[in-house]
């Protein structure tokens, strides 16, 4: 995989460099609530601009249905990028149309432009190779060189991620190089004890990674909505908690494998449970009880790990040398159900281990709960991409950069 430093050594002054970034930031009323993904791509953009490249930044945002939708415009991300760069960033109001062509043509050396949301064109996400390729051809007209630095999208076989690098000289940006380097530390020559914390809503989202980690991790701590399928598989009452009943046979198999392999698969011992899912918008005080994990009342739903589990999980992390965490262990968006996720984050910062926060909601939780990002070894920008890498899958965006 060619590095951006090799690209810079060849010279990029005056060249149009297409940077596939991940500016898929959360928005509330048009305001960015977490600019972490924008800041993550800054080193690549800054280096290219300083070297005199004409930088064309492209990304997706949300899931528009192949046509323009103002709710998913990248305009707020372009404005924020300009603020962080300390320069005006030009913005094209389309992807490959007149505005994009004019905006890129007007770029001077060392300047930056952002084109509109790539997913406003159906060709970006099409499963048809010809349709994707046609869109990639049009994107290629905007550039001389391609730099892949949108790690959060490398697991997608999309035009700007997979097809475009084949049409231009290409290299990996600093963010992708960092992310891949970190993930290699979780899959080869891992320092032990190796502890994995998995949360989130659905156990089905994590089955493949659990399957892989059962042969690699020393301890796997389970939390979040997925924990209740494990508890149900053990025969416990889980009330109206989130359940994927069809996954119980697989969960039982994993519990048996973990015991056979000597892997600690640790489940919650107590739970915060309520009859009502919390109001996340108003964040009104929640009514809940703390119960043993095997005694959740029939009319209540588990929404966070309890105080005994917080202490237990912290103790399982304390002596770790490597920790990977993906997925909050409670409804962290509400302050009454954020203490479990906060305890996991705190334990990581105090462990002395090489700690990796696996993107997505976990990364959002770290920032929302006020932790210093520098207290962690690495905060990934791609939750889905990280998991698929750990599952051993070939990621299309990385494969395209290696050719």
PDB file of N, CA and C in Angstrom, residues 237-329:
ATOM      1  N   UNK A 237     -34.610 -14.770  33.605  1.00  0.00           N
ATOM      2  CA  UNK A 237     -35.732 -13.893  33.262  1.00  0.00           C
ATOM      3  C   UNK A 237     -35.176 -12.522  32.885  1.00  0.00           C
ATOM      4  N   UNK A 238     -35.556 -12.022  31.702  1.00  0.00           N
ATOM      5  CA  UNK A 238     -35.038 -10.720  31.266  1.00  0.00           C
ATOM      6  C   UNK A 238     -36.156  -9.695  31.059  1.00  0.00           C
ATOM      7  N   UNK A 239     -37.368 -10.014  31.484  1.00  0.00           N
ATOM      8  CA  UNK A 239     -38.469  -9.069  31.350  1.00  0.00           C
ATOM      9  C   UNK A 239     -38.732  -8.698  29.905  1.00  0.00           C
ATOM     10  N   UNK A 240     -38.854  -7.393  29.657  1.00  0.00           N
ATOM     11  CA  UNK A 240     -39.107  -6.907  28.289  1.00  0.00           C
ATOM     12  C   UNK A 240     -37.824  -6.339  27.676  1.00  0.00           C
ATOM     13  N   UNK A 241     -36.689  -6.797  28.169  1.00  0.00           N
ATOM     14  CA  UNK A 241     -35.394  -6.348  27.643  1.00  0.00           C
ATOM     15  C   UNK A 241     -35.216  -6.805  26.205  1.00  0.00           C
ATOM     16  N   UNK A 242     -34.332  -6.101  25.511  1.00  0.00           N
ATOM     17  CA  UNK A 242     -34.049  -6.428  24.118  1.00  0.00           C
ATOM     18  C   UNK A 242     -33.603  -7.884  24.003  1.00  0.00           C
ATOM     19  N   UNK A 243     -34.219  -8.607  23.074  1.00  0.00           N
ATOM     20  CA  UNK A 243     -33.919 -10.031  22.908  1.00  0.00           C
ATOM     21  C   UNK A 243     -33.915 -10.400  21.428  1.00  0.00           C
ATOM     22  N   UNK A 244     -32.892 -11.119  21.015  1.00  0.00           N
ATOM     23  CA  UNK A 244     -32.878 -11.738  19.689  1.00  0.00           C
ATOM     24  C   UNK A 244     -32.943 -13.252  19.903  1.00  0.00           C
ATOM     25  N   UNK A 245     -34.162 -13.729  20.004  1.00  0.00           N
ATOM     26  CA  UNK A 245     -34.381 -15.127  20.378  1.00  0.00           C
ATOM     27  C   UNK A 245     -33.774 -16.103  19.376  1.00  0.00           C
ATOM     28  N   UNK A 246     -33.765 -15.702  18.098  1.00  0.00           N
ATOM     29  CA  UNK A 246     -33.227 -16.603  17.075  1.00  0.00           C
ATOM     30  C   UNK A 246     -31.715 -16.796  17.195  1.00  0.00           C
ATOM     31  N   UNK A 247     -31.062 -15.935  17.998  1.00  0.00           N
ATOM     32  CA  UNK A 247     -29.611 -16.041  18.162  1.00  0.00           C
ATOM     33  C   UNK A 247     -29.208 -16.871  19.374  1.00  0.00           C
ATOM     34  N   UNK A 248     -30.176 -17.341  20.140  1.00  0.00           N
ATOM     35  CA  UNK A 248     -29.862 -18.087  21.366  1.00  0.00           C
ATOM     36  C   UNK A 248     -29.027 -19.341  21.092  1.00  0.00           C
ATOM     37  N   UNK A 249     -29.334 -20.133  20.048  1.00  0.00           N
ATOM     38  CA  UNK A 249     -28.495 -21.322  19.801  1.00  0.00           C
ATOM     39  C   UNK A 249     -27.023 -20.981  19.555  1.00  0.00           C
ATOM     40  N   UNK A 250     -26.768 -19.890  18.816  1.00  0.00           N
ATOM     41  CA  UNK A 250     -25.380 -19.489  18.558  1.00  0.00           C
ATOM     42  C   UNK A 250     -24.718 -19.008  19.848  1.00  0.00           C
ATOM     43  N   UNK A 251     -25.462 -18.258  20.636  1.00  0.00           N
ATOM     44  CA  UNK A 251     -24.928 -17.747  21.898  1.00  0.00           C
ATOM     45  C   UNK A 251     -24.564 -18.909  22.824  1.00  0.00           C
ATOM     46  N   UNK A 252     -25.413 -19.921  22.876  1.00  0.00           N
ATOM     47  CA  UNK A 252     -25.117 -21.090  23.712  1.00  0.00           C
ATOM     48  C   UNK A 252     -23.837 -21.784  23.235  1.00  0.00           C
ATOM     49  N   UNK A 253     -23.673 -21.850  21.926  1.00  0.00           N
ATOM     50  CA  UNK A 253     -22.452 -22.453  21.374  1.00  0.00           C
ATOM     51  C   UNK A 253     -21.223 -21.653  21.784  1.00  0.00           C
ATOM     52  N   UNK A 254     -21.331 -20.310  21.739  1.00  0.00           N
ATOM     53  CA  UNK A 254     -20.199 -19.463  22.095  1.00  0.00           C
ATOM     54  C   UNK A 254     -19.873 -19.564  23.581  1.00  0.00           C
ATOM     55  N   UNK A 255     -20.900 -19.669  24.411  1.00  0.00           N
ATOM     56  CA  UNK A 255     -20.669 -19.835  25.845  1.00  0.00           C
ATOM     57  C   UNK A 255     -19.917 -21.140  26.113  1.00  0.00           C
ATOM     58  N   UNK A 256     -20.295 -22.188  25.408  1.00  0.00           N
ATOM     59  CA  UNK A 256     -19.624 -23.483  25.577  1.00  0.00           C
ATOM     60  C   UNK A 256     -18.193 -23.428  25.063  1.00  0.00           C
ATOM     61  N   UNK A 257     -17.984 -22.791  23.905  1.00  0.00           N
ATOM     62  CA  UNK A 257     -16.640 -22.668  23.338  1.00  0.00           C
ATOM     63  C   UNK A 257     -15.730 -21.869  24.249  1.00  0.00           C
ATOM     64  N   UNK A 258     -16.259 -20.786  24.805  1.00  0.00           N
ATOM     65  CA  UNK A 258     -15.459 -19.944  25.700  1.00  0.00           C
ATOM     66  C   UNK A 258     -14.963 -20.754  26.896  1.00  0.00           C
ATOM     67  N   UNK A 259     -15.869 -21.553  27.466  1.00  0.00           N
ATOM     68  CA  UNK A 259     -15.480 -22.380  28.618  1.00  0.00           C
ATOM     69  C   UNK A 259     -14.419 -23.397  28.217  1.00  0.00           C
ATOM     70  N   UNK A 260     -14.587 -24.016  27.056  1.00  0.00           N
ATOM     71  CA  UNK A 260     -13.640 -25.024  26.586  1.00  0.00           C
ATOM     72  C   UNK A 260     -12.263 -24.418  26.306  1.00  0.00           C
ATOM     73  N   UNK A 261     -12.250 -23.192  25.758  1.00  0.00           N
ATOM     74  CA  UNK A 261     -10.992 -22.534  25.394  1.00  0.00           C
ATOM     75  C   UNK A 261     -10.339 -21.804  26.564  1.00  0.00           C
ATOM     76  N   UNK A 262     -11.053 -21.712  27.678  1.00  0.00           N
ATOM     77  CA  UNK A 262     -10.509 -20.993  28.826  1.00  0.00           C
ATOM     78  C   UNK A 262     -10.592 -19.485  28.696  1.00  0.00           C
ATOM     79  N   UNK A 263     -11.505 -19.011  27.840  1.00  0.00           N
ATOM     80  CA  UNK A 263     -11.730 -17.571  27.680  1.00  0.00           C
ATOM     81  C   UNK A 263     -12.817 -17.137  28.662  1.00  0.00           C
ATOM     82  N   UNK A 264     -12.534 -16.124  29.459  1.00  0.00           N
ATOM     83  CA  UNK A 264     -13.556 -15.600  30.369  1.00  0.00           C
ATOM     84  C   UNK A 264     -14.585 -14.816  29.558  1.00  0.00           C
ATOM     85  N   UNK A 265     -15.809 -15.289  29.513  1.00  0.00           N
ATOM     86  CA  UNK A 265     -16.893 -14.552  28.877  1.00  0.00           C
ATOM     87  C   UNK A 265     -17.785 -14.050  30.007  1.00  0.00           C
ATOM     88  N   UNK A 266     -17.667 -12.754  30.297  1.00  0.00           N
ATOM     89  CA  UNK A 266     -18.247 -12.187  31.512  1.00  0.00           C
ATOM     90  C   UNK A 266     -19.538 -11.426  31.192  1.00  0.00           C
ATOM     91  N   UNK A 267     -20.599 -11.760  31.922  1.00  0.00           N
ATOM     92  CA  UNK A 267     -21.911 -11.127  31.736  1.00  0.00           C
ATOM     93  C   UNK A 267     -22.261 -10.277  32.951  1.00  0.00           C
ATOM     94  N   UNK A 268     -23.193  -9.333  32.783  1.00  0.00           N
ATOM     95  CA  UNK A 268     -23.589  -8.479  33.914  1.00  0.00           C
ATOM     96  C   UNK A 268     -24.143  -9.299  35.082  1.00  0.00           C
ATOM     97  N   UNK A 269     -23.870  -8.809  36.298  1.00  0.00           N
ATOM     98  CA  UNK A 269     -24.422  -9.451  37.497  1.00  0.00           C
ATOM     99  C   UNK A 269     -25.570  -8.640  38.085  1.00  0.00           C
ATOM    100  N   UNK A 270     -25.664  -7.358  37.726  1.00  0.00           N
ATOM    101  CA  UNK A 270     -26.823  -6.555  38.116  1.00  0.00           C
ATOM    102  C   UNK A 270     -27.132  -5.541  37.020  1.00  0.00           C
ATOM    103  N   UNK A 271     -28.359  -5.046  37.037  1.00  0.00           N
ATOM    104  CA  UNK A 271     -28.902  -4.273  35.926  1.00  0.00           C
ATOM    105  C   UNK A 271     -29.750  -3.120  36.457  1.00  0.00           C
ATOM    106  N   UNK A 272     -29.717  -1.980  35.747  1.00  0.00           N
ATOM    107  CA  UNK A 272     -30.705  -0.922  35.980  1.00  0.00           C
ATOM    108  C   UNK A 272     -31.870  -1.207  35.046  1.00  0.00           C
ATOM    109  N   UNK A 273     -33.060  -1.342  35.609  1.00  0.00           N
ATOM    110  CA  UNK A 273     -34.226  -1.730  34.818  1.00  0.00           C
ATOM    111  C   UNK A 273     -35.380  -0.758  35.051  1.00  0.00           C
ATOM    112  N   UNK A 274     -36.154  -0.543  33.986  1.00  0.00           N
ATOM    113  CA  UNK A 274     -37.278   0.387  34.044  1.00  0.00           C
ATOM    114  C   UNK A 274     -38.432  -0.157  33.211  1.00  0.00           C
ATOM    115  N   UNK A 275     -39.637   0.347  33.503  1.00  0.00           N
ATOM    116  CA  UNK A 275     -40.815  -0.031  32.715  1.00  0.00           C
ATOM    117  C   UNK A 275     -40.912   0.767  31.430  1.00  0.00           C
ATOM    118  N   UNK A 276     -40.198   1.885  31.370  1.00  0.00           N
ATOM    119  CA  UNK A 276     -40.279   2.770  30.206  1.00  0.00           C
ATOM    120  C   UNK A 276     -38.898   3.072  29.658  1.00  0.00           C
ATOM    121  N   UNK A 277     -38.793   3.070  28.315  1.00  0.00           N
ATOM    122  CA  UNK A 277     -37.544   3.511  27.691  1.00  0.00           C
ATOM    123  C   UNK A 277     -37.405   5.008  27.933  1.00  0.00           C
ATOM    124  N   UNK A 278     -36.204   5.505  28.255  1.00  0.00           N
ATOM    125  CA  UNK A 278     -36.066   6.913  28.656  1.00  0.00           C
ATOM    126  C   UNK A 278     -36.311   7.907  27.526  1.00  0.00           C
ATOM    127  N   UNK A 279     -36.767   9.096  27.933  1.00  0.00           N
ATOM    128  CA  UNK A 279     -36.929  10.212  26.999  1.00  0.00           C
ATOM    129  C   UNK A 279     -35.547  10.809  26.755  1.00  0.00           C
ATOM    130  N   UNK A 280     -34.987  10.549  25.564  1.00  0.00           N
ATOM    131  CA  UNK A 280     -33.620  10.985  25.280  1.00  0.00           C
ATOM    132  C   UNK A 280     -33.540  12.435  24.870  1.00  0.00           C
ATOM    133  N   UNK A 281     -34.654  12.998  24.391  1.00  0.00           N
ATOM    134  CA  UNK A 281     -34.637  14.396  23.953  1.00  0.00           C
ATOM    135  C   UNK A 281     -34.692  15.333  25.146  1.00  0.00           C
ATOM    136  N   UNK A 282     -35.669  15.135  26.007  1.00  0.00           N
ATOM    137  CA  UNK A 282     -35.787  15.994  27.179  1.00  0.00           C
ATOM    138  C   UNK A 282     -34.862  15.577  28.295  1.00  0.00           C
ATOM    139  N   UNK A 283     -34.412  14.313  28.240  1.00  0.00           N
ATOM    140  CA  UNK A 283     -33.559  13.750  29.292  1.00  0.00           C
ATOM    141  C   UNK A 283     -34.169  13.953  30.670  1.00  0.00           C
ATOM    142  N   UNK A 284     -35.505  13.756  30.764  1.00  0.00           N
ATOM    143  CA  UNK A 284     -36.183  13.848  32.054  1.00  0.00           C
ATOM    144  C   UNK A 284     -35.688  12.741  32.965  1.00  0.00           C
ATOM    145  N   UNK A 285     -35.712  12.944  34.284  1.00  0.00           N
ATOM    146  CA  UNK A 285     -35.221  11.913  35.203  1.00  0.00           C
ATOM    147  C   UNK A 285     -35.899  10.574  34.946  1.00  0.00           C
ATOM    148  N   UNK A 286     -35.122   9.522  35.031  1.00  0.00           N
ATOM    149  CA  UNK A 286     -35.650   8.187  34.753  1.00  0.00           C
ATOM    150  C   UNK A 286     -36.065   7.508  36.050  1.00  0.00           C
ATOM    151  N   UNK A 287     -37.078   6.664  35.956  1.00  0.00           N
ATOM    152  CA  UNK A 287     -37.487   5.841  37.086  1.00  0.00           C
ATOM    153  C   UNK A 287     -36.978   4.430  36.839  1.00  0.00           C
ATOM    154  N   UNK A 288     -36.107   3.965  37.729  1.00  0.00           N
ATOM    155  CA  UNK A 288     -35.526   2.643  37.518  1.00  0.00           C
ATOM    156  C   UNK A 288     -35.255   1.978  38.857  1.00  0.00           C
ATOM    157  N   UNK A 289     -35.035   0.674  38.792  1.00  0.00           N
ATOM    158  CA  UNK A 289     -34.616  -0.090  39.960  1.00  0.00           C
ATOM    159  C   UNK A 289     -33.338  -0.838  39.603  1.00  0.00           C
ATOM    160  N   UNK A 290     -32.560  -1.163  40.614  1.00  0.00           N
ATOM    161  CA  UNK A 290     -31.368  -1.985  40.413  1.00  0.00           C
ATOM    162  C   UNK A 290     -31.679  -3.401  40.868  1.00  0.00           C
ATOM    163  N   UNK A 291     -31.491  -4.353  39.963  1.00  0.00           N
ATOM    164  CA  UNK A 291     -31.837  -5.743  40.270  1.00  0.00           C
ATOM    165  C   UNK A 291     -30.702  -6.667  39.841  1.00  0.00           C
ATOM    166  N   UNK A 292     -30.681  -7.856  40.433  1.00  0.00           N
ATOM    167  CA  UNK A 292     -29.729  -8.861  39.976  1.00  0.00           C
ATOM    168  C   UNK A 292     -30.035  -9.200  38.525  1.00  0.00           C
ATOM    169  N   UNK A 293     -29.002  -9.502  37.752  1.00  0.00           N
ATOM    170  CA  UNK A 293     -29.172  -9.726  36.317  1.00  0.00           C
ATOM    171  C   UNK A 293     -30.059 -10.921  36.011  1.00  0.00           C
ATOM    172  N   UNK A 294     -30.218 -11.842  36.969  1.00  0.00           N
ATOM    173  CA  UNK A 294     -31.076 -13.011  36.732  1.00  0.00           C
ATOM    174  C   UNK A 294     -32.467 -12.841  37.342  1.00  0.00           C
ATOM    175  N   UNK A 295     -32.782 -11.596  37.766  1.00  0.00           N
ATOM    176  CA  UNK A 295     -34.084 -11.366  38.404  1.00  0.00           C
ATOM    177  C   UNK A 295     -34.742 -10.087  37.878  1.00  0.00           C
ATOM    178  N   UNK A 296     -34.630  -9.855  36.564  1.00  0.00           N
ATOM    179  CA  UNK A 296     -35.287  -8.675  35.980  1.00  0.00           C
ATOM    180  C   UNK A 296     -36.796  -8.913  35.977  1.00  0.00           C
ATOM    181  N   UNK A 297     -37.593  -8.019  36.583  1.00  0.00           N
ATOM    182  CA  UNK A 297     -39.052  -8.211  36.620  1.00  0.00           C
ATOM    183  C   UNK A 297     -39.655  -8.326  35.222  1.00  0.00           C
ATOM    184  N   UNK A 298     -40.747  -9.046  35.128  1.00  0.00           N
ATOM    185  CA  UNK A 298     -41.379  -9.341  33.835  1.00  0.00           C
ATOM    186  C   UNK A 298     -41.818  -8.088  33.091  1.00  0.00           C
ATOM    187  N   UNK A 299     -42.095  -6.988  33.820  1.00  0.00           N
ATOM    188  CA  UNK A 299     -42.596  -5.771  33.170  1.00  0.00           C
ATOM    189  C   UNK A 299     -41.508  -4.714  32.987  1.00  0.00           C
ATOM    190  N   UNK A 300     -40.241  -5.107  33.180  1.00  0.00           N
ATOM    191  CA  UNK A 300     -39.171  -4.109  33.111  1.00  0.00           C
ATOM    192  C   UNK A 300     -38.110  -4.487  32.079  1.00  0.00           C
ATOM    193  N   UNK A 301     -37.405  -3.432  31.607  1.00  0.00           N
ATOM    194  CA  UNK A 301     -36.395  -3.568  30.566  1.00  0.00           C
ATOM    195  C   UNK A 301     -35.037  -3.143  31.108  1.00  0.00           C
ATOM    196  N   UNK A 302     -34.020  -3.940  30.862  1.00  0.00           N
ATOM    197  CA  UNK A 302     -32.672  -3.570  31.272  1.00  0.00           C
ATOM    198  C   UNK A 302     -32.122  -2.463  30.395  1.00  0.00           C
ATOM    199  N   UNK A 303     -31.565  -1.403  31.027  1.00  0.00           N
ATOM    200  CA  UNK A 303     -31.106  -0.233  30.275  1.00  0.00           C
ATOM    201  C   UNK A 303     -29.660   0.161  30.576  1.00  0.00           C
ATOM    202  N   UNK A 304     -29.054  -0.467  31.589  1.00  0.00           N
ATOM    203  CA  UNK A 304     -27.639  -0.190  31.885  1.00  0.00           C
ATOM    204  C   UNK A 304     -27.141  -1.271  32.826  1.00  0.00           C
ATOM    205  N   UNK A 305     -25.828  -1.436  32.875  1.00  0.00           N
ATOM    206  CA  UNK A 305     -25.264  -2.338  33.871  1.00  0.00           C
ATOM    207  C   UNK A 305     -25.320  -1.653  35.238  1.00  0.00           C
ATOM    208  N   UNK A 306     -25.419  -2.450  36.285  1.00  0.00           N
ATOM    209  CA  UNK A 306     -25.529  -1.920  37.632  1.00  0.00           C
ATOM    210  C   UNK A 306     -24.184  -1.684  38.296  1.00  0.00           C
ATOM    211  N   UNK A 307     -24.198  -1.187  39.542  1.00  0.00           N
ATOM    212  CA  UNK A 307     -22.950  -0.834  40.234  1.00  0.00           C
ATOM    213  C   UNK A 307     -22.017  -2.019  40.476  1.00  0.00           C
ATOM    214  N   UNK A 308     -22.576  -3.205  40.784  1.00  0.00           N
ATOM    215  CA  UNK A 308     -21.715  -4.373  41.000  1.00  0.00           C
ATOM    216  C   UNK A 308     -21.017  -4.779  39.696  1.00  0.00           C
ATOM    217  N   UNK A 309     -21.745  -4.686  38.592  1.00  0.00           N
ATOM    218  CA  UNK A 309     -21.154  -5.027  37.295  1.00  0.00           C
ATOM    219  C   UNK A 309     -20.092  -4.009  36.902  1.00  0.00           C
ATOM    220  N   UNK A 310     -20.346  -2.739  37.203  1.00  0.00           N
ATOM    221  CA  UNK A 310     -19.343  -1.706  36.899  1.00  0.00           C
ATOM    222  C   UNK A 310     -18.034  -2.022  37.614  1.00  0.00           C
ATOM    223  N   UNK A 311     -18.130  -2.415  38.899  1.00  0.00           N
ATOM    224  CA  UNK A 311     -16.928  -2.766  39.657  1.00  0.00           C
ATOM    225  C   UNK A 311     -16.274  -4.032  39.105  1.00  0.00           C
ATOM    226  N   UNK A 312     -17.104  -5.018  38.765  1.00  0.00           N
ATOM    227  CA  UNK A 312     -16.587  -6.271  38.221  1.00  0.00           C
ATOM    228  C   UNK A 312     -15.837  -6.029  36.918  1.00  0.00           C
ATOM    229  N   UNK A 313     -16.441  -5.279  36.004  1.00  0.00           N
ATOM    230  CA  UNK A 313     -15.820  -5.042  34.709  1.00  0.00           C
ATOM    231  C   UNK A 313     -14.550  -4.216  34.842  1.00  0.00           C
ATOM    232  N   UNK A 314     -14.567  -3.242  35.742  1.00  0.00           N
ATOM    233  CA  UNK A 314     -13.360  -2.441  35.975  1.00  0.00           C
ATOM    234  C   UNK A 314     -12.218  -3.327  36.471  1.00  0.00           C
ATOM    235  N   UNK A 315     -12.543  -4.304  37.330  1.00  0.00           N
ATOM    236  CA  UNK A 315     -11.510  -5.209  37.854  1.00  0.00           C
ATOM    237  C   UNK A 315     -10.961  -6.120  36.757  1.00  0.00           C
ATOM    238  N   UNK A 316     -11.800  -6.483  35.791  1.00  0.00           N
ATOM    239  CA  UNK A 316     -11.368  -7.345  34.686  1.00  0.00           C
ATOM    240  C   UNK A 316     -10.506  -6.588  33.671  1.00  0.00           C
ATOM    241  N   UNK A 317     -10.625  -5.258  33.677  1.00  0.00           N
ATOM    242  CA  UNK A 317      -9.841  -4.422  32.771  1.00  0.00           C
ATOM    243  C   UNK A 317      -8.529  -3.976  33.417  1.00  0.00           C
ATOM    244  N   UNK A 318      -8.515  -3.909  34.746  1.00  0.00           N
ATOM    245  CA  UNK A 318      -7.421  -3.261  35.481  1.00  0.00           C
ATOM    246  C   UNK A 318      -6.031  -3.799  35.144  1.00  0.00           C
ATOM    247  N   UNK A 319      -5.896  -5.124  34.975  1.00  0.00           N
ATOM    248  CA  UNK A 319      -4.564  -5.685  34.742  1.00  0.00           C
ATOM    249  C   UNK A 319      -4.288  -5.960  33.271  1.00  0.00           C
ATOM    250  N   UNK A 320      -5.143  -5.459  32.383  1.00  0.00           N
ATOM    251  CA  UNK A 320      -4.990  -5.736  30.954  1.00  0.00           C
ATOM    252  C   UNK A 320      -3.771  -5.023  30.377  1.00  0.00           C
ATOM    253  N   UNK A 321      -3.212  -5.621  29.324  1.00  0.00           N
ATOM    254  CA  UNK A 321      -2.156  -4.975  28.547  1.00  0.00           C
ATOM    255  C   UNK A 321      -2.711  -4.429  27.230  1.00  0.00           C
ATOM    256  N   UNK A 322      -3.826  -5.025  26.762  1.00  0.00           N
ATOM    257  CA  UNK A 322      -4.494  -4.585  25.534  1.00  0.00           C
ATOM    258  C   UNK A 322      -5.990  -4.634  25.773  1.00  0.00           C
ATOM    259  N   UNK A 323      -6.694  -3.550  25.402  1.00  0.00           N
ATOM    260  CA  UNK A 323      -8.160  -3.521  25.530  1.00  0.00           C
ATOM    261  C   UNK A 323      -8.770  -2.973  24.252  1.00  0.00           C
ATOM    262  N   UNK A 324      -9.757  -3.698  23.722  1.00  0.00           N
ATOM    263  CA  UNK A 324     -10.562  -3.212  22.603  1.00  0.00           C
ATOM    264  C   UNK A 324     -11.989  -3.098  23.083  1.00  0.00           C
ATOM    265  N   UNK A 325     -12.591  -1.914  22.858  1.00  0.00           N
ATOM    266  CA  UNK A 325     -13.962  -1.669  23.313  1.00  0.00           C
ATOM    267  C   UNK A 325     -14.807  -1.205  22.137  1.00  0.00           C
ATOM    268  N   UNK A 326     -15.901  -1.913  21.898  1.00  0.00           N
ATOM    269  CA  UNK A 326     -16.839  -1.500  20.848  1.00  0.00           C
ATOM    270  C   UNK A 326     -18.265  -1.630  21.360  1.00  0.00           C
ATOM    271  N   UNK A 327     -18.943  -0.507  21.490  1.00  0.00           N
ATOM    272  CA  UNK A 327     -20.356  -0.493  21.849  1.00  0.00           C
ATOM    273  C   UNK A 327     -20.603  -0.083  23.291  1.00  0.00           C
ATOM    274  N   UNK A 328     -21.472   0.918  23.517  1.00  0.00           N
ATOM    275  CA  UNK A 328     -21.826   1.313  24.882  1.00  0.00           C
ATOM    276  C   UNK A 328     -22.544   0.184  25.602  1.00  0.00           C
ATOM    277  N   UNK A 329     -22.469   0.192  26.936  1.00  0.00           N
ATOM    278  CA  UNK A 329     -23.073  -0.894  27.714  1.00  0.00           C
ATOM    279  C   UNK A 329     -24.407  -0.492  28.320  1.00  0.00           C
TER     280      UNK A 329
END
